Each structure stands twice: as C-alpha cells, then as structure tokens.
Amino acid sequence: MQLRLPSSISEAQRCLAEGAVPVGGATLVWAGWQRDGFPEQAVSLRRLPEANAIGPGELGGAVLLHHVDATVPEVLHRAAGGVGTGAVRRAATVGGNIVGSTLRCLLPAALVLDARATVLTADGVYETDLAELLAKRLVLLALRWRTPLASGYRKLEGAAGGAPPLVVAVALHSGDEGRAHLRVAVRDNYDVLSGSAPCEPGAGAGEVLHALEGTELGELPAAARDAVRDQVVEVLARAAG
Ligand SMILES: Cc1cc2nc3c(=O)[nH]c(=O)nc-3n(C[C@H](O)[C@H](O)[C@H](O)COP(=O)(O)OP(=O)(O)OC[C@H]3O[C@@H](n4cnc5c(N)ncnc54)[C@H](O)[C@@H]3O)c2cc1C
C-alpha cells in the first residue's frame, strides 16, 4: 500500500481522484485491511494545514483526539477526552471518529454546536451540514461552529461488553435580540437523537426541559431523560453564574 501525504488541497484532490482511500489513525481500518487485504493507495490529511486547525470555532478532521484541548468548547473537548483508551486517542482522528466510526462520541457534541462541515472531494472543497457529511461519508477537512455561551458533556459508565454508554451533549447559544436557545443531543445505544428549545432570559430549567420533552428527546427512556435534565441544569447554571 502506498500512503500518500498531501500538503496542499490540490494535491489531496489528486489523491482522491486517483482512488486513494482516506485514512486517519487506522485504529478502525487496520484490522480489516489485514484480514481482507490492503488498498493500493491511502491518503492521510495529517500534513494538510486545513485539516489540522484547532481553535474556539474550528477543528480539523486530521486532528488527533488527544490534541483536542480546551481551546474548543467544553462539549467537544470532553467528548474527545472520553473516547476509548489513551492509546486510541493518541492515534485516532476527528474525521475517523465522526465519519468512520459507529460509536462516534464526537457527533452529539458537533450536533449541539450546530457545526458545519468543510469537505474535500476530487472536484473541490465545499461546506455542508453534518447530515450530508454522514450520509455520503464525505472526507472531512474541518468542522466550524459559532462559539456557544456555555456547553457540557457527559458520558455515563458503560458495562463491559454491553451496549455503548449513554452520551449527553448540551450547548447554549445566543440568538438574535437576546433569544438564546439550548441544543441537546444524546447517543442512546447507536442512535443519536437531538432537540432544541428556546431559552428566554430568566427562563428556568423547568421551562426549557418541558420544551425539550416535545422533541424526539421526549421519547428517551426515563434514565436517559434524567441524565439530560442533570446536564441541562448544569449548563444553564454555569451560563447564569
Ligand atoms: C479500543 C477502542 C475503543 C474505542 N472506544 C470508542 C469510544 O469510546 N467512543 C468512540 O466514539 N469511538 C471509540 N472507538 C472508535 C474510535 O473512535 C475510532 O477507532 C477512531 O475514531 C477512528 O479514527 P481513525 O482516525 O483511526 O480512523 P481510521 O481507522 O483511519 O478510519 C476509519 C474510517 O474513517 C474514514 N476516515 C478517516 N479519516 C476521515 C476523514 N477525515 N473524513 C472522512 N472519513 C475519514 C476512513 O476512510 C475509514 O473508513 C474505539 C476504538 C477502539 C479501537
């Protein structure tokens, strides 16, 4: 297998056009390649500056999970810090997690940030939403979002060999004329559900939670709804304090 390491967008496009398969840290694909055979060419974005950005409003697809630090909103920082083991986080990338994995702990965080994806194809670079990124398994160059007022993330303890642990991500966003809104996303088993509610100044957590009950989050089992409530209360308290 030839591993190609482009350092410019045009070079990366050429790699895709010539059939190179995108690879991050190979934490997921390696076993399959050993079993079924290696592709002729793979392309890693690790030398591409556009895929390595990290800051308050952006995160590159080639950034290693253990490099995701407190410069990004708390919800994303904590999501990356909770993936697998230290060894996995030292090798796995943001793109491999969101687009390539089934657990995708980073997805609820990206959803509550209302992140947009900058993607690379053999024909060019364009911006799209997370739904298209996932449905078409596009190559993720970077995620971008507007910095929230406050955010939070919780991953419950999972039983060894059992269902994936519940993940709750919450972000409070400022809106026009002081009309803030709260976005919540939950990974329950392998499903990701989300909802949002207006959050008027002075509104209590009870009103926000009541509004969230009217979204698909209201269909969650009681234990998951309790975890949502705790996280919403915590983020609203932090924003107020
Ligand atoms: C022991 C262990 C524990 C784990 N625990 C968790 C966990 O708790 N939570 C969780 O979410 N995940 C978990 N994972 C999965 C982990 O998130 C993935 O292994 C990892 O994110 C894949 O990243 P990678 O960079 O190694 O991807 P690779 O293995 O390199 O690629 C995986 C797939 O993603 C595609 N891909 C790679 N980069 C991009 C890109 N930039 N754009 C689009 N597609 C791309 C590849 O083409 C491939 O199809 C665990 C994995 C292991 C091995």
PDB file of C-alpha atoms and ligand atoms in Angstrom:
ATOM      1  CA  MET A   1       0.000   0.000   0.000  1.00  0.00           C
ATOM      2  CA  GLN A   2       1.221   3.477  -0.883  1.00  0.00           C
ATOM      3  CA  LEU A   3       0.436   6.044   1.847  1.00  0.00           C
ATOM      4  CA  ARG A   4       0.087   9.482   0.310  1.00  0.00           C
ATOM      5  CA  LEU A   5       0.602  12.582   2.492  1.00  0.00           C
ATOM      6  CA  PRO A   6      -0.515  15.644   0.532  1.00  0.00           C
ATOM      7  CA  SER A   7       0.347  19.085   1.907  1.00  0.00           C
ATOM      8  CA  SER A   8      -1.992  21.101  -0.326  1.00  0.00           C
ATOM      9  CA  ILE A   9      -5.676  20.891  -1.236  1.00  0.00           C
ATOM     10  CA  SER A  10      -4.932  20.386  -4.940  1.00  0.00           C
ATOM     11  CA  GLU A  11      -2.558  17.507  -4.144  1.00  0.00           C
ATOM     12  CA  ALA A  12      -5.158  15.949  -1.819  1.00  0.00           C
ATOM     13  CA  GLN A  13      -7.808  16.215  -4.531  1.00  0.00           C
ATOM     14  CA  ARG A  14      -5.481  14.430  -6.935  1.00  0.00           C
ATOM     15  CA  CYS A  15      -5.051  11.603  -4.420  1.00  0.00           C
ATOM     16  CA  LEU A  16      -8.842  11.159  -4.163  1.00  0.00           C
ATOM     17  CA  ALA A  17      -9.249  11.361  -7.943  1.00  0.00           C
ATOM     18  CA  GLU A  18      -6.651   8.604  -8.288  1.00  0.00           C
ATOM     19  CA  GLY A  19      -8.601   6.345  -5.930  1.00  0.00           C
ATOM     20  CA  ALA A  20      -6.693   6.743  -2.659  1.00  0.00           C
ATOM     21  CA  VAL A  21      -8.766   5.706   0.375  1.00  0.00           C
ATOM     22  CA  PRO A  22      -8.930   8.269   3.225  1.00  0.00           C
ATOM     23  CA  VAL A  23      -7.229   7.136   6.409  1.00  0.00           C
ATOM     24  CA  GLY A  24      -6.863   8.764   9.819  1.00  0.00           C
ATOM     25  CA  GLY A  25      -5.017   6.865  12.542  1.00  0.00           C
ATOM     26  CA  ALA A  26      -6.052   3.479  11.074  1.00  0.00           C
ATOM     27  CA  THR A  27      -7.373   2.398  14.504  1.00  0.00           C
ATOM     28  CA  LEU A  28     -10.501   1.017  12.837  1.00  0.00           C
ATOM     29  CA  VAL A  29      -9.389   0.098   9.326  1.00  0.00           C
ATOM     30  CA  TRP A  30      -6.152  -1.702  10.154  1.00  0.00           C
ATOM     31  CA  ALA A  31      -7.720  -4.990  11.298  1.00  0.00           C
ATOM     32  CA  GLY A  32      -9.982  -5.098   8.233  1.00  0.00           C
ATOM     33  CA  TRP A  33      -7.095  -4.380   5.888  1.00  0.00           C
ATOM     34  CA  GLN A  34      -5.029  -7.153   7.457  1.00  0.00           C
ATOM     35  CA  ARG A  35      -7.948  -9.564   7.079  1.00  0.00           C
ATOM     36  CA  ASP A  36      -9.248  -8.555   3.641  1.00  0.00           C
ATOM     37  CA  GLY A  37      -6.177  -7.023   2.002  1.00  0.00           C
ATOM     38  CA  PHE A  38      -4.728  -3.511   1.851  1.00  0.00           C
ATOM     39  CA  PRO A  39      -5.916  -0.885  -0.646  1.00  0.00           C
ATOM     40  CA  GLU A  40      -3.430   0.104  -3.335  1.00  0.00           C
ATOM     41  CA  GLN A  41      -3.302   3.682  -2.040  1.00  0.00           C
ATOM     42  CA  ALA A  42      -4.433   5.512   1.085  1.00  0.00           C
ATOM     43  CA  VAL A  43      -4.420   9.250   1.719  1.00  0.00           C
ATOM     44  CA  SER A  44      -3.818  10.834   5.109  1.00  0.00           C
ATOM     45  CA  LEU A  45      -4.618  14.512   5.716  1.00  0.00           C
ATOM     46  CA  ARG A  46      -2.115  14.865   8.547  1.00  0.00           C
ATOM     47  CA  ARG A  47       0.203  17.206   6.588  1.00  0.00           C
ATOM     48  CA  LEU A  48      -2.655  19.325   5.254  1.00  0.00           C
ATOM     49  CA  PRO A  49      -2.868  22.601   7.247  1.00  0.00           C
ATOM     50  CA  GLU A  50      -6.619  22.947   6.534  1.00  0.00           C
ATOM     51  CA  ALA A  51      -7.255  19.592   8.252  1.00  0.00           C
ATOM     52  CA  ASN A  52      -5.146  20.392  11.317  1.00  0.00           C
ATOM     53  CA  ALA A  53      -6.710  23.630  12.550  1.00  0.00           C
ATOM     54  CA  ILE A  54      -7.819  23.810  16.165  1.00  0.00           C
ATOM     55  CA  GLY A  55      -9.403  26.846  17.847  1.00  0.00           C
ATOM     56  CA  PRO A  56     -12.527  28.239  19.549  1.00  0.00           C
ATOM     57  CA  GLY A  57     -14.573  27.922  16.336  1.00  0.00           C
ATOM     58  CA  GLU A  58     -12.935  25.159  14.301  1.00  0.00           C
ATOM     59  CA  LEU A  59     -11.463  21.679  14.462  1.00  0.00           C
ATOM     60  CA  GLY A  60      -9.657  19.896  11.639  1.00  0.00           C
ATOM     61  CA  GLY A  61     -10.562  16.382  10.525  1.00  0.00           C
ATOM     62  CA  ALA A  62      -6.970  15.138  10.885  1.00  0.00           C
ATOM     63  CA  VAL A  63      -6.526  16.393  14.456  1.00  0.00           C
ATOM     64  CA  LEU A  64      -5.716  13.541  16.834  1.00  0.00           C
ATOM     65  CA  LEU A  65      -8.298  13.121  19.603  1.00  0.00           C
ATOM     66  CA  HIS A  66      -5.673  13.618  22.321  1.00  0.00           C
ATOM     67  CA  HIS A  67      -4.753  17.004  20.787  1.00  0.00           C
ATOM     68  CA  VAL A  68      -8.339  18.284  21.160  1.00  0.00           C
ATOM     69  CA  ASP A  69      -7.837  20.661  24.071  1.00  0.00           C
ATOM     70  CA  ALA A  70      -9.690  23.406  25.943  1.00  0.00           C
ATOM     71  CA  THR A  71      -9.339  25.862  23.039  1.00  0.00           C
ATOM     72  CA  VAL A  72     -12.500  24.215  21.595  1.00  0.00           C
ATOM     73  CA  PRO A  73     -15.816  24.406  23.520  1.00  0.00           C
ATOM     74  CA  GLU A  74     -16.018  22.193  26.578  1.00  0.00           C
ATOM     75  CA  VAL A  75     -18.558  19.840  24.975  1.00  0.00           C
ATOM     76  CA  LEU A  76     -16.122  18.875  22.216  1.00  0.00           C
ATOM     77  CA  HIS A  77     -13.056  18.827  24.449  1.00  0.00           C
ATOM     78  CA  ARG A  78     -14.703  16.438  26.888  1.00  0.00           C
ATOM     79  CA  ALA A  79     -16.169  14.278  24.121  1.00  0.00           C
ATOM     80  CA  ALA A  80     -12.711  13.728  22.613  1.00  0.00           C
ATOM     81  CA  GLY A  81     -11.208  13.067  26.054  1.00  0.00           C
ATOM     82  CA  GLY A  82     -13.785  10.337  26.712  1.00  0.00           C
ATOM     83  CA  VAL A  83     -13.159   8.230  23.588  1.00  0.00           C
ATOM     84  CA  GLY A  84     -11.693   4.767  24.199  1.00  0.00           C
ATOM     85  CA  THR A  85      -8.275   4.499  25.822  1.00  0.00           C
ATOM     86  CA  GLY A  86      -5.269   6.820  25.827  1.00  0.00           C
ATOM     87  CA  ALA A  87      -3.688   4.659  23.123  1.00  0.00           C
ATOM     88  CA  VAL A  88      -6.765   5.035  20.894  1.00  0.00           C
ATOM     89  CA  ARG A  89      -6.902   8.815  21.458  1.00  0.00           C
ATOM     90  CA  ARG A  90      -3.221   9.180  20.590  1.00  0.00           C
ATOM     91  CA  ALA A  91      -3.838   7.637  17.147  1.00  0.00           C
ATOM     92  CA  ALA A  92      -7.493   8.252  16.215  1.00  0.00           C
ATOM     93  CA  THR A  93      -8.622  11.395  14.400  1.00  0.00           C
ATOM     94  CA  VAL A  94     -11.672  13.646  14.476  1.00  0.00           C
ATOM     95  CA  GLY A  95     -12.647  12.624  10.900  1.00  0.00           C
ATOM     96  CA  GLY A  96     -12.238   8.917  11.622  1.00  0.00           C
ATOM     97  CA  ASN A  97     -14.462   9.267  14.679  1.00  0.00           C
ATOM     98  CA  ILE A  98     -17.300  11.315  13.224  1.00  0.00           C
ATOM     99  CA  VAL A  99     -17.437   9.853   9.715  1.00  0.00           C
ATOM    100  CA  GLY A 100     -15.807   6.460  10.107  1.00  0.00           C
ATOM    101  CA  SER A 101     -16.809   5.003  13.472  1.00  0.00           C
ATOM    102  CA  THR A 102     -20.105   3.564  14.672  1.00  0.00           C
ATOM    103  CA  LEU A 103     -19.784   4.931  18.215  1.00  0.00           C
ATOM    104  CA  ARG A 104     -18.870   8.487  17.097  1.00  0.00           C
ATOM    105  CA  CYS A 105     -18.773  10.051  20.565  1.00  0.00           C
ATOM    106  CA  LEU A 106     -17.909  13.395  18.907  1.00  0.00           C
ATOM    107  CA  LEU A 107     -21.118  13.531  16.876  1.00  0.00           C
ATOM    108  CA  PRO A 108     -23.517  14.670  19.663  1.00  0.00           C
ATOM    109  CA  ALA A 109     -21.005  17.426  20.532  1.00  0.00           C
ATOM    110  CA  ALA A 110     -20.792  18.556  16.898  1.00  0.00           C
ATOM    111  CA  LEU A 111     -24.604  18.491  16.636  1.00  0.00           C
ATOM    112  CA  VAL A 112     -25.199  20.738  19.660  1.00  0.00           C
ATOM    113  CA  LEU A 113     -22.597  23.177  18.331  1.00  0.00           C
ATOM    114  CA  ASP A 114     -24.626  23.224  15.094  1.00  0.00           C
ATOM    115  CA  ALA A 115     -21.312  22.612  13.354  1.00  0.00           C
ATOM    116  CA  ARG A 116     -20.887  22.864   9.590  1.00  0.00           C
ATOM    117  CA  ALA A 117     -18.504  20.565   7.779  1.00  0.00           C
ATOM    118  CA  THR A 118     -15.930  21.625   5.212  1.00  0.00           C
ATOM    119  CA  VAL A 119     -15.437  18.629   2.957  1.00  0.00           C
ATOM    120  CA  LEU A 120     -12.981  17.623   0.279  1.00  0.00           C
ATOM    121  CA  THR A 121     -13.890  15.832  -2.926  1.00  0.00           C
ATOM    122  CA  ALA A 122     -11.900  15.093  -6.047  1.00  0.00           C
ATOM    123  CA  ASP A 123     -13.699  18.096  -7.591  1.00  0.00           C
ATOM    124  CA  GLY A 124     -13.224  20.682  -4.862  1.00  0.00           C
ATOM    125  CA  VAL A 125     -13.888  21.865  -1.335  1.00  0.00           C
ATOM    126  CA  TYR A 126     -17.332  22.859  -0.098  1.00  0.00           C
ATOM    127  CA  GLU A 127     -19.282  23.418   3.098  1.00  0.00           C
ATOM    128  CA  THR A 128     -22.225  21.270   4.112  1.00  0.00           C
ATOM    129  CA  ASP A 129     -24.205  20.103   7.141  1.00  0.00           C
ATOM    130  CA  LEU A 130     -23.480  17.096   9.326  1.00  0.00           C
ATOM    131  CA  ALA A 131     -26.368  15.104   7.820  1.00  0.00           C
ATOM    132  CA  GLU A 132     -24.844  15.194   4.329  1.00  0.00           C
ATOM    133  CA  LEU A 133     -21.343  14.562   5.713  1.00  0.00           C
ATOM    134  CA  LEU A 134     -22.541  11.344   7.329  1.00  0.00           C
ATOM    135  CA  ALA A 135     -24.979  10.188   4.663  1.00  0.00           C
ATOM    136  CA  LYS A 136     -22.374  10.469   1.892  1.00  0.00           C
ATOM    137  CA  ARG A 137     -19.368   9.637   4.113  1.00  0.00           C
ATOM    138  CA  LEU A 138     -17.569  12.661   2.709  1.00  0.00           C
ATOM    139  CA  VAL A 139     -13.949  13.422   3.518  1.00  0.00           C
ATOM    140  CA  LEU A 140     -13.960  15.835   6.466  1.00  0.00           C
ATOM    141  CA  LEU A 141     -11.450  18.656   6.252  1.00  0.00           C
ATOM    142  CA  ALA A 142     -12.762  20.615   9.245  1.00  0.00           C
ATOM    143  CA  LEU A 143     -15.753  21.407  11.452  1.00  0.00           C
ATOM    144  CA  ARG A 144     -16.733  25.039  12.102  1.00  0.00           C
ATOM    145  CA  TRP A 145     -19.293  26.497  14.529  1.00  0.00           C
ATOM    146  CA  ARG A 146     -20.227  29.660  16.383  1.00  0.00           C
ATOM    147  CA  THR A 147     -18.854  29.682  19.921  1.00  0.00           C
ATOM    148  CA  PRO A 148     -21.672  28.844  22.392  1.00  0.00           C
ATOM    149  CA  LEU A 149     -22.334  30.729  25.629  1.00  0.00           C
ATOM    150  CA  ALA A 150     -21.775  27.515  27.593  1.00  0.00           C
ATOM    151  CA  SER A 151     -21.685  23.799  26.883  1.00  0.00           C
ATOM    152  CA  GLY A 152     -21.383  20.487  28.673  1.00  0.00           C
ATOM    153  CA  TYR A 153     -20.920  16.797  28.012  1.00  0.00           C
ATOM    154  CA  ARG A 154     -21.435  13.636  29.980  1.00  0.00           C
ATOM    155  CA  LYS A 155     -20.706  10.019  29.108  1.00  0.00           C
ATOM    156  CA  LEU A 156     -22.202   7.519  31.521  1.00  0.00           C
ATOM    157  CA  GLU A 157     -20.318   4.433  32.676  1.00  0.00           C
ATOM    158  CA  GLY A 158     -20.852   1.505  30.298  1.00  0.00           C
ATOM    159  CA  ALA A 159     -20.973  -2.155  31.268  1.00  0.00           C
ATOM    160  CA  ALA A 160     -18.078  -4.169  29.784  1.00  0.00           C
ATOM    161  CA  GLY A 161     -19.312  -5.929  26.643  1.00  0.00           C
ATOM    162  CA  GLY A 162     -22.711  -4.236  26.957  1.00  0.00           C
ATOM    163  CA  ALA A 163     -24.462  -1.500  24.988  1.00  0.00           C
ATOM    164  CA  PRO A 164     -22.486   1.696  24.318  1.00  0.00           C
ATOM    165  CA  PRO A 165     -22.748   4.101  27.253  1.00  0.00           C
ATOM    166  CA  LEU A 166     -25.227   6.952  27.037  1.00  0.00           C
ATOM    167  CA  VAL A 167     -23.736  10.258  25.891  1.00  0.00           C
ATOM    168  CA  VAL A 168     -25.390  13.637  26.560  1.00  0.00           C
ATOM    169  CA  ALA A 169     -24.169  16.853  24.904  1.00  0.00           C
ATOM    170  CA  VAL A 170     -25.642  20.299  25.618  1.00  0.00           C
ATOM    171  CA  ALA A 171     -24.846  23.784  24.296  1.00  0.00           C
ATOM    172  CA  LEU A 172     -26.470  27.137  24.994  1.00  0.00           C
ATOM    173  CA  HIS A 173     -26.354  29.567  22.078  1.00  0.00           C
ATOM    174  CA  SER A 174     -27.031  33.271  21.959  1.00  0.00           C
ATOM    175  CA  GLY A 175     -29.654  34.308  19.441  1.00  0.00           C
ATOM    176  CA  ASP A 176     -30.999  37.491  17.918  1.00  0.00           C
ATOM    177  CA  GLU A 177     -32.338  40.084  20.373  1.00  0.00           C
ATOM    178  CA  GLY A 178     -31.262  38.066  23.411  1.00  0.00           C
ATOM    179  CA  ARG A 179     -33.303  34.997  22.393  1.00  0.00           C
ATOM    180  CA  ALA A 180     -30.939  32.233  23.407  1.00  0.00           C
ATOM    181  CA  HIS A 181     -31.622  28.585  22.634  1.00  0.00           C
ATOM    182  CA  LEU A 182     -30.371  25.351  24.062  1.00  0.00           C
ATOM    183  CA  ARG A 183     -29.438  22.380  21.898  1.00  0.00           C
ATOM    184  CA  VAL A 184     -29.237  18.849  23.283  1.00  0.00           C
ATOM    185  CA  ALA A 185     -28.041  15.662  21.569  1.00  0.00           C
ATOM    186  CA  VAL A 186     -27.984  12.185  23.027  1.00  0.00           C
ATOM    187  CA  ARG A 187     -26.378   8.959  21.854  1.00  0.00           C
ATOM    188  CA  ASP A 188     -28.625   6.214  23.128  1.00  0.00           C
ATOM    189  CA  ASN A 189     -27.219   2.856  22.101  1.00  0.00           C
ATOM    190  CA  TYR A 190     -26.090   3.563  18.500  1.00  0.00           C
ATOM    191  CA  ASP A 191     -28.846   6.123  17.806  1.00  0.00           C
ATOM    192  CA  VAL A 192     -28.258   9.841  18.034  1.00  0.00           C
ATOM    193  CA  LEU A 193     -31.309  11.969  18.932  1.00  0.00           C
ATOM    194  CA  SER A 194     -31.388  15.731  19.246  1.00  0.00           C
ATOM    195  CA  GLY A 195     -33.664  18.625  20.083  1.00  0.00           C
ATOM    196  CA  SER A 196     -33.565  22.299  20.861  1.00  0.00           C
ATOM    197  CA  ALA A 197     -35.610  24.693  22.953  1.00  0.00           C
ATOM    198  CA  PRO A 198     -35.815  28.478  23.279  1.00  0.00           C
ATOM    199  CA  CYS A 199     -34.224  29.828  26.399  1.00  0.00           C
ATOM    200  CA  GLU A 200     -35.593  33.284  27.185  1.00  0.00           C
ATOM    201  CA  PRO A 201     -33.626  35.433  29.648  1.00  0.00           C
ATOM    202  CA  GLY A 202     -34.586  34.404  33.158  1.00  0.00           C
ATOM    203  CA  ALA A 203     -36.260  31.181  31.990  1.00  0.00           C
ATOM    204  CA  GLY A 204     -35.879  28.357  34.493  1.00  0.00           C
ATOM    205  CA  ALA A 205     -34.522  24.919  33.635  1.00  0.00           C
ATOM    206  CA  GLY A 206     -38.064  23.544  34.124  1.00  0.00           C
ATOM    207  CA  GLU A 207     -39.455  25.508  31.156  1.00  0.00           C
ATOM    208  CA  VAL A 208     -36.563  24.506  28.915  1.00  0.00           C
ATOM    209  CA  LEU A 209     -36.876  20.854  29.903  1.00  0.00           C
ATOM    210  CA  HIS A 210     -40.613  20.951  29.282  1.00  0.00           C
ATOM    211  CA  ALA A 211     -39.999  22.282  25.758  1.00  0.00           C
ATOM    212  CA  LEU A 212     -37.368  19.592  25.135  1.00  0.00           C
ATOM    213  CA  GLU A 213     -39.922  16.920  26.108  1.00  0.00           C
ATOM    214  CA  GLY A 214     -41.834  17.921  22.980  1.00  0.00           C
ATOM    215  CA  THR A 215     -38.879  16.977  20.737  1.00  0.00           C
ATOM    216  CA  GLU A 216     -37.667  13.465  19.913  1.00  0.00           C
ATOM    217  CA  LEU A 217     -35.723  13.582  23.191  1.00  0.00           C
ATOM    218  CA  GLY A 218     -39.070  13.091  24.947  1.00  0.00           C
ATOM    219  CA  GLU A 219     -39.053   9.502  23.615  1.00  0.00           C
ATOM    220  CA  LEU A 220     -35.906   8.582  25.546  1.00  0.00           C
ATOM    221  CA  PRO A 221     -36.146   6.120  28.454  1.00  0.00           C
ATOM    222  CA  ALA A 222     -36.505   7.663  31.914  1.00  0.00           C
ATOM    223  CA  ALA A 223     -32.847   7.134  32.928  1.00  0.00           C
ATOM    224  CA  ALA A 224     -31.638   8.933  29.811  1.00  0.00           C
ATOM    225  CA  ARG A 225     -34.093  11.799  30.387  1.00  0.00           C
ATOM    226  CA  ASP A 226     -32.704  12.120  33.932  1.00  0.00           C
ATOM    227  CA  ALA A 227     -29.171  12.415  32.521  1.00  0.00           C
ATOM    228  CA  VAL A 228     -30.407  15.082  30.069  1.00  0.00           C
ATOM    229  CA  ARG A 229     -32.063  17.006  32.901  1.00  0.00           C
ATOM    230  CA  ASP A 230     -28.881  16.982  35.010  1.00  0.00           C
ATOM    231  CA  GLN A 231     -26.742  18.206  32.124  1.00  0.00           C
ATOM    232  CA  VAL A 232     -29.223  20.928  31.114  1.00  0.00           C
ATOM    233  CA  VAL A 233     -29.449  22.192  34.716  1.00  0.00           C
ATOM    234  CA  GLU A 234     -25.643  22.230  34.976  1.00  0.00           C
ATOM    235  CA  VAL A 235     -25.095  24.148  31.722  1.00  0.00           C
ATOM    236  CA  LEU A 236     -27.815  26.703  32.492  1.00  0.00           C
ATOM    237  CA  ALA A 237     -26.394  27.230  35.986  1.00  0.00           C
ATOM    238  CA  ARG A 238     -22.903  27.714  34.569  1.00  0.00           C
ATOM    239  CA  ALA A 239     -24.199  30.207  31.996  1.00  0.00           C
ATOM    240  CA  ALA A 240     -26.076  32.145  34.699  1.00  0.00           C
ATOM    241  CA  GLY A 241     -23.167  32.102  37.129  1.00  0.00           C
TER     242      GLY A 241
HETATM  243  C1  LIG B   1     -10.282   0.061  21.845  1.00  0.00           C
HETATM  244  C2  LIG B   1     -11.160   1.072  21.156  1.00  0.00           C
HETATM  245  C3  LIG B   1     -12.082   1.800  21.909  1.00  0.00           C
HETATM  246  C4  LIG B   1     -12.902   2.755  21.284  1.00  0.00           C
HETATM  247  N1  LIG B   1     -13.792   3.477  22.028  1.00  0.00           N
HETATM  248  C5  LIG B   1     -14.519   4.440  21.444  1.00  0.00           C
HETATM  249  C6  LIG B   1     -15.376   5.281  22.192  1.00  0.00           C
HETATM  250  O1  LIG B   1     -15.500   5.176  23.409  1.00  0.00           O
HETATM  251  N2  LIG B   1     -16.085   6.226  21.524  1.00  0.00           N
HETATM  252  C7  LIG B   1     -15.978   6.413  20.174  1.00  0.00           C
HETATM  253  O2  LIG B   1     -16.604   7.298  19.629  1.00  0.00           O
HETATM  254  N3  LIG B   1     -15.183   5.631  19.444  1.00  0.00           N
HETATM  255  C8  LIG B   1     -14.452   4.659  20.039  1.00  0.00           C
HETATM  256  N4  LIG B   1     -13.632   3.887  19.292  1.00  0.00           N
HETATM  257  C9  LIG B   1     -13.611   4.098  17.858  1.00  0.00           C
HETATM  258  C10 LIG B   1     -12.656   5.225  17.571  1.00  0.00           C
HETATM  259  O3  LIG B   1     -13.357   6.430  17.685  1.00  0.00           O
HETATM  260  C11 LIG B   1     -12.188   5.037  16.156  1.00  0.00           C
HETATM  261  O4  LIG B   1     -11.278   3.950  16.215  1.00  0.00           O
HETATM  262  C12 LIG B   1     -11.498   6.206  15.641  1.00  0.00           C
HETATM  263  O5  LIG B   1     -12.160   7.416  15.851  1.00  0.00           O
HETATM  264  C13 LIG B   1     -11.269   6.060  14.166  1.00  0.00           C
HETATM  265  O6  LIG B   1     -10.375   7.065  13.868  1.00  0.00           O
HETATM  266  P1  LIG B   1      -9.141   6.800  12.936  1.00  0.00           P
HETATM  267  O7  LIG B   1      -8.573   8.139  12.674  1.00  0.00           O
HETATM  268  O8  LIG B   1      -8.210   5.782  13.475  1.00  0.00           O
HETATM  269  O9  LIG B   1      -9.902   6.222  11.662  1.00  0.00           O
HETATM  270  P2  LIG B   1      -9.387   5.142  10.617  1.00  0.00           P
HETATM  271  O10 LIG B   1      -9.364   3.795  11.235  1.00  0.00           O
HETATM  272  O11 LIG B   1      -8.150   5.638   9.957  1.00  0.00           O
HETATM  273  O12 LIG B   1     -10.576   5.242   9.566  1.00  0.00           O
HETATM  274  C14 LIG B   1     -11.870   4.809   9.920  1.00  0.00           C
HETATM  275  C15 LIG B   1     -12.829   5.201   8.791  1.00  0.00           C
HETATM  276  O13 LIG B   1     -12.931   6.614   8.764  1.00  0.00           O
HETATM  277  C16 LIG B   1     -12.634   7.112   7.472  1.00  0.00           C
HETATM  278  N5  LIG B   1     -11.941   8.395   7.652  1.00  0.00           N
HETATM  279  C17 LIG B   1     -10.755   8.643   8.239  1.00  0.00           C
HETATM  280  N6  LIG B   1     -10.496   9.965   8.229  1.00  0.00           N
HETATM  281  C18 LIG B   1     -11.543  10.557   7.634  1.00  0.00           C
HETATM  282  C19 LIG B   1     -11.884  11.914   7.318  1.00  0.00           C
HETATM  283  N7  LIG B   1     -11.085  12.950   7.620  1.00  0.00           N
HETATM  284  N8  LIG B   1     -13.052  12.151   6.689  1.00  0.00           N
HETATM  285  C20 LIG B   1     -13.883  11.136   6.373  1.00  0.00           C
HETATM  286  N9  LIG B   1     -13.625   9.844   6.628  1.00  0.00           N
HETATM  287  C21 LIG B   1     -12.470   9.559   7.265  1.00  0.00           C
HETATM  288  C22 LIG B   1     -11.731   6.054   6.822  1.00  0.00           C
HETATM  289  O14 LIG B   1     -11.828   6.101   5.420  1.00  0.00           O
HETATM  290  C23 LIG B   1     -12.339   4.786   7.401  1.00  0.00           C
HETATM  291  O15 LIG B   1     -13.473   4.403   6.666  1.00  0.00           O
HETATM  292  C24 LIG B   1     -12.796   2.946  19.884  1.00  0.00           C
HETATM  293  C25 LIG B   1     -11.869   2.220  19.132  1.00  0.00           C
HETATM  294  C26 LIG B   1     -11.055   1.293  19.756  1.00  0.00           C
HETATM  295  C27 LIG B   1     -10.049   0.554  18.914  1.00  0.00           C
END
